[in-house]
mmCIF file of C-alpha atoms in Angstrom:
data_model
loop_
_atom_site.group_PDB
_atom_site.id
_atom_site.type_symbol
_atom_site.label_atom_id
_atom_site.label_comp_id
_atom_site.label_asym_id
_atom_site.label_seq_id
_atom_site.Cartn_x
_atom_site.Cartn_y
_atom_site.Cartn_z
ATOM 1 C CA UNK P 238 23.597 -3.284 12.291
ATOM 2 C CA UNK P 239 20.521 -1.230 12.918
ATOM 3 C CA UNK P 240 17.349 -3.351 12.165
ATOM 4 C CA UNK P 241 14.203 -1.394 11.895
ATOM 5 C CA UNK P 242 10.475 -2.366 11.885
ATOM 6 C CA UNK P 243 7.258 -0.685 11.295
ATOM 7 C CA UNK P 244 4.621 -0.878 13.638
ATOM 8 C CA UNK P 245 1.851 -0.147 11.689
ATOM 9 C CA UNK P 246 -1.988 0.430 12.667
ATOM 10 C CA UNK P 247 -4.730 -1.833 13.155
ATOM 11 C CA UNK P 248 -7.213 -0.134 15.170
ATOM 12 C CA UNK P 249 -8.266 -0.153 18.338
ATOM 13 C CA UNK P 250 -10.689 -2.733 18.767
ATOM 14 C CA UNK P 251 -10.188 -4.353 14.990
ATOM 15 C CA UNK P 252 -13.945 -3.981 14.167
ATOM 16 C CA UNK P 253 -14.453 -3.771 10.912
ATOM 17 C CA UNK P 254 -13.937 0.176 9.335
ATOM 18 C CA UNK P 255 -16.657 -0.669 7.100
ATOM 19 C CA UNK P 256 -19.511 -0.869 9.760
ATOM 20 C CA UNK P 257 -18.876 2.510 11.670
ATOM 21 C CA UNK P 258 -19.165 5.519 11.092
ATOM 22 C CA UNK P 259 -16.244 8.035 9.701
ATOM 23 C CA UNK P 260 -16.390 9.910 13.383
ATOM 24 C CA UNK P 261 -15.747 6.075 14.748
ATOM 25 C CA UNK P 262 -13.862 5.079 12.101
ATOM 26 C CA UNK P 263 -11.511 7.696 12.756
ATOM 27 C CA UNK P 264 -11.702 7.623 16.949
ATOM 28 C CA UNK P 265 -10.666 3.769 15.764
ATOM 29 C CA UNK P 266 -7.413 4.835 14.048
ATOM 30 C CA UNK P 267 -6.708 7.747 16.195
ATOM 31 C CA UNK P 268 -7.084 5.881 19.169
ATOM 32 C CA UNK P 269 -4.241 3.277 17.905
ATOM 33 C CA UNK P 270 -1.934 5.927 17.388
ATOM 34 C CA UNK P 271 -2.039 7.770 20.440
ATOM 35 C CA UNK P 272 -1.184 3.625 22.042
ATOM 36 C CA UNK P 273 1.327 3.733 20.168
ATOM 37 C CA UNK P 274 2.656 7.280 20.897
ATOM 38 C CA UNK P 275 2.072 6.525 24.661
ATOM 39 C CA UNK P 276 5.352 4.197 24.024
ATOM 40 C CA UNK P 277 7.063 5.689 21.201
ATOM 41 C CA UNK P 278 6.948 9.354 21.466
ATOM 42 C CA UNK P 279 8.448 10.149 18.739
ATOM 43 C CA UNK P 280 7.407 7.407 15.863
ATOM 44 C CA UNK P 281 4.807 8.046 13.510
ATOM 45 C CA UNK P 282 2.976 5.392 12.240
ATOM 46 C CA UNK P 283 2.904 5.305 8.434
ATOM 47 C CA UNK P 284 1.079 2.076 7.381
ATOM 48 C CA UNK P 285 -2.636 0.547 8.137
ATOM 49 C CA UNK P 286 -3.382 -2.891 7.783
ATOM 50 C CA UNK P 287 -7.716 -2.650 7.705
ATOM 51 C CA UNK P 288 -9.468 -4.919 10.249
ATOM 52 C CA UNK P 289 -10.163 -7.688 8.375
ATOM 53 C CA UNK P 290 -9.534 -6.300 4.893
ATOM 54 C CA UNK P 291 -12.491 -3.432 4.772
ATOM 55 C CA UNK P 292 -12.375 -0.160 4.163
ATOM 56 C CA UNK P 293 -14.460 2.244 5.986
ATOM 57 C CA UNK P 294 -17.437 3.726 3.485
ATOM 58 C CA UNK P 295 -15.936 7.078 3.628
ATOM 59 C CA UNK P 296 -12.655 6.580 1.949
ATOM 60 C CA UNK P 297 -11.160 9.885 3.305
ATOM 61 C CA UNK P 298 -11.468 8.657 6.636
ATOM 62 C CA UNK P 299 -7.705 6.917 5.428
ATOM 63 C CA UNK P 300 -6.301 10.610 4.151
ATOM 64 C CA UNK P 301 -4.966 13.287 6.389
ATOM 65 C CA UNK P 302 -7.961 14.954 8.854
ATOM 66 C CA UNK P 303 -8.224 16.920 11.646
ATOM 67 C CA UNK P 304 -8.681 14.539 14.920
ATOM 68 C CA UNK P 305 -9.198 15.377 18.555
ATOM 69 C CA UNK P 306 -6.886 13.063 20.347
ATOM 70 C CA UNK P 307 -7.186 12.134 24.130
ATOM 71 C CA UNK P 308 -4.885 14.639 26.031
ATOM 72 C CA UNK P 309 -3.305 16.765 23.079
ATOM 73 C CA UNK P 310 -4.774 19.400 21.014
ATOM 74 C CA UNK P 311 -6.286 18.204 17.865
ATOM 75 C CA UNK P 312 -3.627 16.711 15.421
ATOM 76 C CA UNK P 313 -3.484 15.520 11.949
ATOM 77 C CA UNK P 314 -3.748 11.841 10.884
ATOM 78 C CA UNK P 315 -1.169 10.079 8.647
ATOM 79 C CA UNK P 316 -2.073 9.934 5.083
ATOM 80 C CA UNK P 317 -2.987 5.752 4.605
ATOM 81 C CA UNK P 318 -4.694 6.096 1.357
ATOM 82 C CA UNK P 319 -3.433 4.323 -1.653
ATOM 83 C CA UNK P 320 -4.672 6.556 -3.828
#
């Protein structure tokens, strides 16, 4: 039997997304899942638990944007907002 589990994010450093900025706020979720695609190539990440239950001020930090990641041409974010 195959079990499966998702490794969802929670930031890099699990400050709260509330008190950055949407450039850090972003560099905070983008940073998780290129750790994450260091290990797992291939997996894409498709939850977000918030650091400590806040959301950052801009809410469309959480929807698909353009982000520069470290080593590979600027990508696109998963979608994590409810809405």
């Amino acid at each position: 039997q195959n079990v499966r589990y998702d490794i969802g994010n929670h930031t890099v450093s699990h400050t709260a997304l509330s008190k950055l900025s949407s450039e850090k706020a972003v560099q905070e979720i983008a940073g998780n899942i290129d750790l994450v695609r260091k290990h797992l190539p291939d997996y894409e990440q498709r939850s977000i638990a918030l650091p400590l239950g806040e959301e950052p001020a801009d809410q469309s930090v959480l929807a698909s944007g353009l982000v520069e990641r470290i080593g590979e041409p600027a990508g696109r974010l998963p979608n994590f907002s409810s809405a």
